[in-house]
Coordinates of C-alpha atoms and ligand atoms in Angstrom, one line a residue:
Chain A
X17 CA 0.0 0.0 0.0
X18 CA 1.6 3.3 -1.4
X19 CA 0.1 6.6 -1.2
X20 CA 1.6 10.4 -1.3
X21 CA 1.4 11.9 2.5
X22 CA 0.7 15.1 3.4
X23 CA 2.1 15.5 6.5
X24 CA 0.5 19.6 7.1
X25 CA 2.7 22.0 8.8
X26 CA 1.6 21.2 12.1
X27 CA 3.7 18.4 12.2
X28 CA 6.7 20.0 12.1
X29 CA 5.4 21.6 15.4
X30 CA 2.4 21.1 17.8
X31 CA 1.5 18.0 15.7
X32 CA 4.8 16.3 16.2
X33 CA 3.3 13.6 17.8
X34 CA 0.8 12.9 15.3
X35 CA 3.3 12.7 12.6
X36 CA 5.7 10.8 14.7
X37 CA 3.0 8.5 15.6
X38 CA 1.4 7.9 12.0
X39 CA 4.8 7.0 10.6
X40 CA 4.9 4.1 13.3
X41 CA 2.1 3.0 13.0
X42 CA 1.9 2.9 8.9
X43 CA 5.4 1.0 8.8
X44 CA 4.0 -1.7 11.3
X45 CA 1.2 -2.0 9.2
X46 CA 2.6 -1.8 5.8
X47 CA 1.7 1.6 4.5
X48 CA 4.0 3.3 2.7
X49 CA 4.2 7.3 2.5
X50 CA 5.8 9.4 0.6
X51 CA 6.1 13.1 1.2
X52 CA 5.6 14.9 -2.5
X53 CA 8.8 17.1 -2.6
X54 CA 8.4 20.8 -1.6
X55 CA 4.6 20.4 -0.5
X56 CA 3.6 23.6 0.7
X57 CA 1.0 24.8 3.1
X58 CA -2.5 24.3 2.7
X59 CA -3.7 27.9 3.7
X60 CA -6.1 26.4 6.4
X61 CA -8.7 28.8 7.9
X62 CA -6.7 32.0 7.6
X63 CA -6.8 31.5 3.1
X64 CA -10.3 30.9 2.4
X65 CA -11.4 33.6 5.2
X66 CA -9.1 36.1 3.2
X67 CA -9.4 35.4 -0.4
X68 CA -11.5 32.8 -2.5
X69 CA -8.4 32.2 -5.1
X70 CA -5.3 31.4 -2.5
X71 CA -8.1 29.1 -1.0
X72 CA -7.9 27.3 -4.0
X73 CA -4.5 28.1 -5.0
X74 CA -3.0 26.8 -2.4
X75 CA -3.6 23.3 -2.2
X76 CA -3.6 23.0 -5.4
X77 CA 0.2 23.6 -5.6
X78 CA 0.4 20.3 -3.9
X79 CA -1.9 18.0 -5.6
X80 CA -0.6 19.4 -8.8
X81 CA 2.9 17.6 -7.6
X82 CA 0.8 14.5 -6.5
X83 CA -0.7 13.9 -9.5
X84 CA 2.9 13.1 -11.2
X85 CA 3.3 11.1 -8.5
X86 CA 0.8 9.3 -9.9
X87 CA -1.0 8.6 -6.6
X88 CA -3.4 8.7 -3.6
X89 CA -2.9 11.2 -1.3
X90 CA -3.7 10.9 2.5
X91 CA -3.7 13.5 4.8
X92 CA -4.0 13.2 8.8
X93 CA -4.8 16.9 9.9
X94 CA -8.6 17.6 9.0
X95 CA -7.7 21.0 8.3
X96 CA -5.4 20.2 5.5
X97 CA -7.8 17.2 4.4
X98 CA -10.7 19.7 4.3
X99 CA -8.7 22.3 2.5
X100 CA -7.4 19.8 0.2
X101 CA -10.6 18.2 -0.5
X102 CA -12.1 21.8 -0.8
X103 CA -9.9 22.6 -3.8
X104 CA -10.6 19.8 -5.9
X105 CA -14.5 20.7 -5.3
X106 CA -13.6 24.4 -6.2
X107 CA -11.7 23.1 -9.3
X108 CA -14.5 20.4 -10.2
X109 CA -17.2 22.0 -9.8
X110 CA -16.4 25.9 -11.4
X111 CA -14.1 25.9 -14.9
X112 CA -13.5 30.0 -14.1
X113 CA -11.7 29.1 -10.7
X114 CA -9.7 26.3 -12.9
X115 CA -8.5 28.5 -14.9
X116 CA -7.4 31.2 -12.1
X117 CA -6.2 28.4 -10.6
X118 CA -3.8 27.4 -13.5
X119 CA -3.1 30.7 -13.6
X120 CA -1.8 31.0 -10.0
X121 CA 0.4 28.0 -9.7
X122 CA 1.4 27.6 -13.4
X123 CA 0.2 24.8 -14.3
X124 CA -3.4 23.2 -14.9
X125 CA -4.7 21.0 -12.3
X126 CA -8.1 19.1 -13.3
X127 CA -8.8 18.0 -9.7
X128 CA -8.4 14.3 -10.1
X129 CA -6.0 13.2 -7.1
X130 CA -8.3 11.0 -4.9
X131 CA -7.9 12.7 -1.4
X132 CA -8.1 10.1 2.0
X133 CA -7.8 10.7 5.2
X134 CA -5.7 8.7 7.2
X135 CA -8.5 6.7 8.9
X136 CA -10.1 5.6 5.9
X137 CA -6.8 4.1 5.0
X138 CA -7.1 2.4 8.0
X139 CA -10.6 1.4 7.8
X140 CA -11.0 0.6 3.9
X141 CA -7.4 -0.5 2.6
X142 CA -6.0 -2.1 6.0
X143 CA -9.2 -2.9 7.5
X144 CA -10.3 -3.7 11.2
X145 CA -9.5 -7.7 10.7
X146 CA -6.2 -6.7 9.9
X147 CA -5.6 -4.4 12.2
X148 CA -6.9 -6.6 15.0
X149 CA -4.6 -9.7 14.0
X150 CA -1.6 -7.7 14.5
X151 CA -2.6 -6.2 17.8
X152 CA -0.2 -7.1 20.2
X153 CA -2.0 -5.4 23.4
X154 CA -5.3 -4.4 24.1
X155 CA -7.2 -1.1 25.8
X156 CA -9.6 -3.4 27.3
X157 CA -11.5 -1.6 30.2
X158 CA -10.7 2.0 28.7
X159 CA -13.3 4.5 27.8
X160 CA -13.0 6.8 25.0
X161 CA -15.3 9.8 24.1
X162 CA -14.4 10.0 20.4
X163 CA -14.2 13.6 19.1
X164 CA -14.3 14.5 15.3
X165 CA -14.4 17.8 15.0
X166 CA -16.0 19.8 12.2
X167 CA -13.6 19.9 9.7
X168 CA -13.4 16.2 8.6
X169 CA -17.4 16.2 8.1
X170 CA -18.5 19.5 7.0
X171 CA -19.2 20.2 4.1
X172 CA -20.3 16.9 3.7
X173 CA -20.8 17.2 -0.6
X174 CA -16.9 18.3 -0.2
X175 CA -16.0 15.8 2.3
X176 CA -17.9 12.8 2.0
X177 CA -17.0 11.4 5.3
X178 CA -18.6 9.5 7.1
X179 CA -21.9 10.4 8.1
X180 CA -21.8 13.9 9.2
X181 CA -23.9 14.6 12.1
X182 CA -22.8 11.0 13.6
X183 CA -19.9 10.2 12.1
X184 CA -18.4 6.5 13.6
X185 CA -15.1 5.9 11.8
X186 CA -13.0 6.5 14.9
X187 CA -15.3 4.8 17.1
X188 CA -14.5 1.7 15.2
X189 CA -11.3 2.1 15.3
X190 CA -10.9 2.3 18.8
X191 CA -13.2 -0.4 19.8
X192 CA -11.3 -2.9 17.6
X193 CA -8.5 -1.9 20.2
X194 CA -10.6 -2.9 23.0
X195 CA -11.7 0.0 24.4
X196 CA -15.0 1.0 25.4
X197 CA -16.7 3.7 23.0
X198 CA -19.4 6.4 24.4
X199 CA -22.3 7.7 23.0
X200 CA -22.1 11.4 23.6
X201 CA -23.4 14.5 21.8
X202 CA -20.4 16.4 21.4
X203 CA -18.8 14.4 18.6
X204 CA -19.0 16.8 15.9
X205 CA -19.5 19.9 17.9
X206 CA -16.7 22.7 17.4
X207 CA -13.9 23.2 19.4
X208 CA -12.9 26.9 18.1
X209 CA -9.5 25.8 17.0
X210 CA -9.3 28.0 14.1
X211 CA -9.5 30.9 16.5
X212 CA -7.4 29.5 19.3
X213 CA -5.2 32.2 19.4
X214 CA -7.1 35.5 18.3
X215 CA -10.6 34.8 20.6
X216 CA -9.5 32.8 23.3
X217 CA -12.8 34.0 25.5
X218 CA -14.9 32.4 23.2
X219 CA -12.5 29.0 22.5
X220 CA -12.5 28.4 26.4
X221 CA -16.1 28.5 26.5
X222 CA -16.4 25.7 23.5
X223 CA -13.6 23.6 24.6
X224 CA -14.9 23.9 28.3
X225 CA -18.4 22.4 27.2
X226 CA -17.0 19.9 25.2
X227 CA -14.5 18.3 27.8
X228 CA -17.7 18.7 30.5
X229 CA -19.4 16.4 28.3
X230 CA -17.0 13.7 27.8
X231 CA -16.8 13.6 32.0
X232 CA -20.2 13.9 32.3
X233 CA -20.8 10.9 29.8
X234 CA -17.7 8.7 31.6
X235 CA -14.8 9.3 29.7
X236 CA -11.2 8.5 30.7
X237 CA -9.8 10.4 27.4
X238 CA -11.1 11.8 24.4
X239 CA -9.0 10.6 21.1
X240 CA -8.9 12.8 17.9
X241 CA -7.0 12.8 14.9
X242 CA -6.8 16.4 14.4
X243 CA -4.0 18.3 15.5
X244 CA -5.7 21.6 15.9
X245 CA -8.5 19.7 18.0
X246 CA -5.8 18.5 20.0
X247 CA -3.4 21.4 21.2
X248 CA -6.4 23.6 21.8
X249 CA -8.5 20.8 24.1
X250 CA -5.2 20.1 25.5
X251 CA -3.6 23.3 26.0
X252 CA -7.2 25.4 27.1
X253 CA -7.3 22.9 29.9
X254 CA -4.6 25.1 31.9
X255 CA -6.6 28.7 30.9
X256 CA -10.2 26.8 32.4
X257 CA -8.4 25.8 35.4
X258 CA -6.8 29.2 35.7
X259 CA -10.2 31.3 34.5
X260 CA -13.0 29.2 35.6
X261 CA -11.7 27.1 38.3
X262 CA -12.2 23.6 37.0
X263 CA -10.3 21.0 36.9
X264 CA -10.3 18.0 33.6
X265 CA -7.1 16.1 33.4
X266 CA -8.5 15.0 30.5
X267 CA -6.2 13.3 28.1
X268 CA -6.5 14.1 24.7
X269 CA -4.6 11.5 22.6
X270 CA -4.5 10.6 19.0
X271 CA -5.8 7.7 17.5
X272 CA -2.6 6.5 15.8
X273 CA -0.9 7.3 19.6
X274 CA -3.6 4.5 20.7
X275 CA -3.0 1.7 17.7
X276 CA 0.3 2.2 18.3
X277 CA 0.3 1.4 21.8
X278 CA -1.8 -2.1 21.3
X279 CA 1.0 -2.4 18.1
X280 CA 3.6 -2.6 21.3
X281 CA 5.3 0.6 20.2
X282 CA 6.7 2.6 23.3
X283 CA 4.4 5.5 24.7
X284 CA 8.0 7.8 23.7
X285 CA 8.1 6.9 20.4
X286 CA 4.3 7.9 20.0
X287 CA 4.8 11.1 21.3
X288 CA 3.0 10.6 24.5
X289 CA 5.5 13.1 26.4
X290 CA 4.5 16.0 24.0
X291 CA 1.1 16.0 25.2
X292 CA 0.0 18.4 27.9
X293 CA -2.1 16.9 30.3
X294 CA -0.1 13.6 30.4
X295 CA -1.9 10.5 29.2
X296 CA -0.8 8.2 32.1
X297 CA -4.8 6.4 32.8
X298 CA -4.2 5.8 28.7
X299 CA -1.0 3.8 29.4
X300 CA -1.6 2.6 32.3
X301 CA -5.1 0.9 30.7
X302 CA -2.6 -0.7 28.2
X303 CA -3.1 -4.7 28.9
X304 CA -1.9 -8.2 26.9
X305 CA -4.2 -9.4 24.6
X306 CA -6.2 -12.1 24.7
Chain B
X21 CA -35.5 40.8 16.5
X22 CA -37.4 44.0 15.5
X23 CA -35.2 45.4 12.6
X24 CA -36.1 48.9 11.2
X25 CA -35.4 49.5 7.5
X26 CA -35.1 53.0 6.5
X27 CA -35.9 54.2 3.1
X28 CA -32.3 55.9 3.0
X29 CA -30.5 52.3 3.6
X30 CA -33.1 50.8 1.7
X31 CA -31.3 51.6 -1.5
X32 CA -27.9 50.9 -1.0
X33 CA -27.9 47.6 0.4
X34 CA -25.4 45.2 -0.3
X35 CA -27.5 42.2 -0.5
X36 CA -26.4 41.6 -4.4
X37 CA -22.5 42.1 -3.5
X38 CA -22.8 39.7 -0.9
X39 CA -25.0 37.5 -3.3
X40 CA -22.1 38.1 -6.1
X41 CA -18.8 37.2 -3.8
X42 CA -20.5 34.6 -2.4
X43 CA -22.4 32.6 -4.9
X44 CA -25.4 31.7 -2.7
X45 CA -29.0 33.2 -3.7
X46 CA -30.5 34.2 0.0
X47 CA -33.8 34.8 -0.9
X48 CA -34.9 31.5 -0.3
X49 CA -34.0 31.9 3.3
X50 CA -37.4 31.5 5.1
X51 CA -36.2 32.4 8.5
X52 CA -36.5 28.7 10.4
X53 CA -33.5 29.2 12.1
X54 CA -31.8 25.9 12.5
X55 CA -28.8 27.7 11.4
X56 CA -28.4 30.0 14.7
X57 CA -30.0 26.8 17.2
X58 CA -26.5 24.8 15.8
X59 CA -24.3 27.8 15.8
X60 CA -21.7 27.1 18.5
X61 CA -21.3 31.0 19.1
X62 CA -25.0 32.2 18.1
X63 CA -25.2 33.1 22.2
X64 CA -22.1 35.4 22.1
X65 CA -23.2 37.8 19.9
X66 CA -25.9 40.1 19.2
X67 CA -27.0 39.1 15.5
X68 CA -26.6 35.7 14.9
X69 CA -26.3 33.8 11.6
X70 CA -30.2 34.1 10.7
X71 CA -30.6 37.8 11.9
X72 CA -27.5 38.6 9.3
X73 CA -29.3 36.7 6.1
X74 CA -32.8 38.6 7.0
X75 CA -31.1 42.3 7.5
X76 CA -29.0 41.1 3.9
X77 CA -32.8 40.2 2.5
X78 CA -33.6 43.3 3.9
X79 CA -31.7 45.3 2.2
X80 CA -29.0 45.7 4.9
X81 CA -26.1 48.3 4.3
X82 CA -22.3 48.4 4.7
X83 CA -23.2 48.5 8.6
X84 CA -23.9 45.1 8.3
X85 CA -20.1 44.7 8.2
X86 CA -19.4 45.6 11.8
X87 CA -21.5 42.7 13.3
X88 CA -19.7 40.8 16.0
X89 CA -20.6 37.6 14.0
X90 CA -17.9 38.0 11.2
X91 CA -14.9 37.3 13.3
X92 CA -16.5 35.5 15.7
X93 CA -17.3 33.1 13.6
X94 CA -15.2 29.8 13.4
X95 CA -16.0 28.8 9.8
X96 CA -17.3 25.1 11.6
X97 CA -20.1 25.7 8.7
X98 CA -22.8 23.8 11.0
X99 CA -24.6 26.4 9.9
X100 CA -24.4 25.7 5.8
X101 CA -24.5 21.6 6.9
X102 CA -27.9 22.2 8.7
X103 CA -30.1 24.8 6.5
X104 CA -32.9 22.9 5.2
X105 CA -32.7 25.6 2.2
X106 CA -29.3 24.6 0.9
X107 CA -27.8 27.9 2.2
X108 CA -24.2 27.8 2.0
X109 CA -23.8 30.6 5.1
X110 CA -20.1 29.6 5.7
X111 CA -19.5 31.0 2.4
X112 CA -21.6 33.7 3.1
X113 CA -19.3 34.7 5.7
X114 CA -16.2 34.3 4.1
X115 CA -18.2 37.0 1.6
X116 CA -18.8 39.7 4.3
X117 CA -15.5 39.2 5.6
X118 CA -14.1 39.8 2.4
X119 CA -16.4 42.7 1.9
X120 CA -15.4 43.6 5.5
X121 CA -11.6 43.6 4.7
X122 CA -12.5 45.7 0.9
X123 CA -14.0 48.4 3.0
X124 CA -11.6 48.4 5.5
X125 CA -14.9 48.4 8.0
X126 CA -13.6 50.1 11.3
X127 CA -15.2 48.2 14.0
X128 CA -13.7 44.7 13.2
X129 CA -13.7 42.2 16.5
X130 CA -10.5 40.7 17.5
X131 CA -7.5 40.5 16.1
X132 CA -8.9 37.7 13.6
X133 CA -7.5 40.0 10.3
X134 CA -4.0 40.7 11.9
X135 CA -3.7 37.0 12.7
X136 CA -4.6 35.9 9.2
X137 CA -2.7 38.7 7.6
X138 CA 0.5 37.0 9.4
X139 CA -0.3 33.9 9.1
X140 CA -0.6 33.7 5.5
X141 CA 2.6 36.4 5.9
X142 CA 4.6 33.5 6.9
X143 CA 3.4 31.1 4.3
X144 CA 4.0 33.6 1.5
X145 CA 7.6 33.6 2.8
X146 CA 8.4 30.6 3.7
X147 CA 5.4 28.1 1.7
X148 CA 4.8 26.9 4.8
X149 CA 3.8 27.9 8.6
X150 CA 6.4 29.3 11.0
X151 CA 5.1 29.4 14.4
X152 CA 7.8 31.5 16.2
X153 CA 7.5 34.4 13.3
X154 CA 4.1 34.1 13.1
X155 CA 3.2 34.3 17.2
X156 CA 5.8 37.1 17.2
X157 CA 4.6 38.8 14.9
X158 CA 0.7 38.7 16.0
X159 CA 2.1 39.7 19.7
X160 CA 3.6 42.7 18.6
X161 CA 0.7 43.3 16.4
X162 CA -1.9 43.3 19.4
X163 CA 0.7 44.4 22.0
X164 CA -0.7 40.9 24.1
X165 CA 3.0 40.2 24.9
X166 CA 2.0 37.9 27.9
X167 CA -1.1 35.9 27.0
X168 CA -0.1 32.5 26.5
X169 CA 3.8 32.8 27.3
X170 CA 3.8 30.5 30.2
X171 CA 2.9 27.7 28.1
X172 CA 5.8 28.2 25.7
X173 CA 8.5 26.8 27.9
X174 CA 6.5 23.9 28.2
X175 CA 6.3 24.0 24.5
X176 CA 9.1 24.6 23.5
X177 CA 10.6 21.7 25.5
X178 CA 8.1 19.3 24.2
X179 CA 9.1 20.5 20.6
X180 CA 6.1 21.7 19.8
X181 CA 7.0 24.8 18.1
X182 CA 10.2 24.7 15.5
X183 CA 12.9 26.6 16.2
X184 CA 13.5 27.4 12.2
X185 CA 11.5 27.6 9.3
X186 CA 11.8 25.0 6.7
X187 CA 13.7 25.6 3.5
X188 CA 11.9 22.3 2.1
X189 CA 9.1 23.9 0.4
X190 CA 8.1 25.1 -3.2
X191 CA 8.4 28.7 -2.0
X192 CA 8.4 30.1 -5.8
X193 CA 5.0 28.4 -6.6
X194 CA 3.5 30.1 -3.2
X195 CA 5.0 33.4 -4.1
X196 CA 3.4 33.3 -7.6
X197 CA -0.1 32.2 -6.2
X198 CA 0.2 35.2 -3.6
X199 CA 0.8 37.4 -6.6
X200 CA -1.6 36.2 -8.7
X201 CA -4.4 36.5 -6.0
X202 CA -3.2 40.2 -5.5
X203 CA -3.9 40.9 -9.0
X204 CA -7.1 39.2 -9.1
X205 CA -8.5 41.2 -6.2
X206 CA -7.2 44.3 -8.0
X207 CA -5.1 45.5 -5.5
Ligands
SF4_29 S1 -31.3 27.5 8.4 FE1 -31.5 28.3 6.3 S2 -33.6 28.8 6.0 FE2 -33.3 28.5 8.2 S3 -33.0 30.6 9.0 FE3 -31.0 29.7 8.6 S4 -30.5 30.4 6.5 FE4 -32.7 30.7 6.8
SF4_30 S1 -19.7 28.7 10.4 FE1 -19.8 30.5 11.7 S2 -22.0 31.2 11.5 FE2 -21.9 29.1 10.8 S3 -22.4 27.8 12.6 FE3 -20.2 28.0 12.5 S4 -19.6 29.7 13.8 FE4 -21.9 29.9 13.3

């Protein structure tokens, strides 16, 4: 299994772990990325909020260089998969943008570079038999409140994810580890992360009701795969404590960080000591399997 | 909502501009509201995403460009995913903020512009994302030197922000598109 990976900028940063602990996990499992030479930012939130064109520009640099490659390309940050995903629709769907596309990067790009996100690599090339025969250890007795996010499932006739208002991808995932999944409303609900930085008063307020609800509904961590849901549920947890007086300690780990455990690869080469709040219930949970 | 429409605004709405830049016919909005019930920050502000289509349908003016809602907003287009109409409001706000940054509209919320201004700042320089320019630069920008330091030791101990740029990326192909767009917008 080959593809072209997009690795996104934040994993050369806050989403070292992610990358670290995708790269694990695909070489265990016999997926085989390749990084298209000088890929270049996708222009997440900041590009389409500013200007239609580098919205579509942008990405399209990228799957321009794909397309020689002459193959799939995943992504694992929803941003960049949105963005990504958002361009070919742009492309596709309005010959005027294609051509002020082509204009902007030099080249024509048609649009045709099949775009998947790391989970449905997981879930439709690997699949969940797979994975669970090579499972070394198991998560048995964990519970997980899985978190999507709303970049991965909206706009759904760009995206085609999942099922949009319920999306259970992860939750599959995570159960073929063992672990216990919860039904909880706050799966698709947004965190702020786009505005992390610039309205922090509101992003405490989301990321506050959305770790309340994964306590409220049992959780012992909430896993993600998207690095901008992850630093700012992780990080925000210091600024609640600080601002509103309450407490979480609630992990928020990756999904790859949790395969890889139950592959038998060490917490430190997952990148369980770059998270924030550590993840020690999550390792501790880690049992043999049956 | 009560919203008063006086004759003088009356003619020199933007509804059609916003109806242009964005694509999306609003006139089919029949005020339901599902839009504003799923809006995660409908509560924070004072006109949320149903109030802004009906003062638009209503022949709202450039004043509609100061509302709260445009950089409040956090583009999670629950909004656009849950309109029983097919109204793509996401896309409506990109619009008004693009409107909002033409105009140079004075009341803007935030520092939402001066963080995507530098954001995209560093990309254009370096193809990709430079946290340490890019924070820099916003925290001179809105002179809110200490929010958030005490978390960058921690950070930067855990590796979580790069200490250089990369020199990996296709920076003449960004620099192109970034010109390119600049012309476009005919500026
Ligand atoms: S959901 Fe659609 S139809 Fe209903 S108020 Fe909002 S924009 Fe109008
Ligand atoms: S995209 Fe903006 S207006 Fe629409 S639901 Fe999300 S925050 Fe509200």
């Amino acid at each position: 299994m080959k593809y072209a990976y997009f690795p996104g900028c934040s994993a050369e940063s806050t989403a070292r772990d992610m990358h670290e602990s995708t790269l694990v996990v695909s070489e265990r499992l016999g997926i085989d990325l390749q990084e298209p030479r000088g890929w270049t930012c996708c222009g997440a939130t900041a590009g389409h909020q500013t200007d239609p064109l580098l919205a579509a520009s942008l990405p399209a640099a990228t799957l321009v260089k794909v397309k020689d490659m002459g193959l799939d390309l995943v992504a694992n940050c929803a941003a960049c998969y949105n963005r990504l995903k958002m361009a070919n629709h742009l492309v596709l769907t309005s010959p005027d943008m294609r051509r002020k596309v082509a204009d902007a990067i030099g080249r024509d790009y048609d649009g045709s570079v099949k775009i998947r996100h790391f989970m449905e690599v997981l879930l439709d090339d690997v699949g969940l038999d797979t994975i669970q025969n090579t499972l070394q250890r198991t998560l048995k007795g964990l519970k997980v409140a899985c978190y999507y996010g709303c970049l991965l499932v909206r706009p759904h006739e760009a995206m085609q994810f999942d099922d949009p208002e319920n999306p259970t991808s992860l939750d599959r995932l995570v159960r073929t580890l063992g672990a216990e999944t919860l039904d909880w409303p706050h799966k698709v609900e947004c965190c702020g992360g786009g505005l992390s930085m610039t309205r922090t008063d509101v992003v405490i307020r989301l990321t506050e009701s959305i770790l309340s609800m994964a306590k409220l509904a049992g959780a012992d961590c909430i896993a993600v795969s998207c690095p901008m849901c992850q630093i700012n549920l992780d990080m925000r947890q210091l600024d609640i404590q600080k601002q509103l007086g309450k407490r979480y300690d609630m992990p928020i780990v990756y999904v790859t960080q949790l395969i890889g455990l139950c592959l038998g690869i060490s917490a430190d080469k997952l990148g369980f000591n770059k998270l924030m709040v550590p993840a020690s219930t999550v390792i501790e949970a880690v049992g043999d399997a049956a | 909502m009560a919203i008063i429409v006086t004759q003088e605004k009356a003619t020199d709405g933007i509804l059609r501009e916003v109806q242009a830049t964005s694509g999306v016919d609003l006139s089919v909005c029949y005020q339901c509201k599902k839009c504003t019930s799923g809006c995660p920050v409908a509560a924070m502000v004072k006109a949320p995403p149903s109030e802004i289509i009906r003062r638009l349908q209503l022949n709202a003016g450039d004043e509609i460009l100061d509302s709260e809602l445009l950089w409040t907003c956090l583009s999670c287009e629950t909004c656009s995913a849950r309109c029983p109409m097919g109204i793509d409001l996401a896309a409506v706000m990109d619009a008004l903020r693009r409107l909002a940054l033409d105009r140079k509209a004075s009341k803007q919320q935030g520092n939402v512009p001066l963080f995507n201004r530098v954001f995209l700042e560093t990309v254009r320089l370096f193809g990709r994302t430079y946290d340490m320019l890019m924070i820099a630069a916003y925290k001179v920008g809105t002179l809110k030197l200490l929010n958030d330091t005490e978390k960058f030791p921690a950070m930067l101990k855990k590796r979580k922000i790069a200490l250089f740029p990369t020199l990996e990326a296709d920076r003449k192909t960004v620099r192109r598109i970034f010109k390119k767009a600049k012309q476009n917008r005919g500026t």
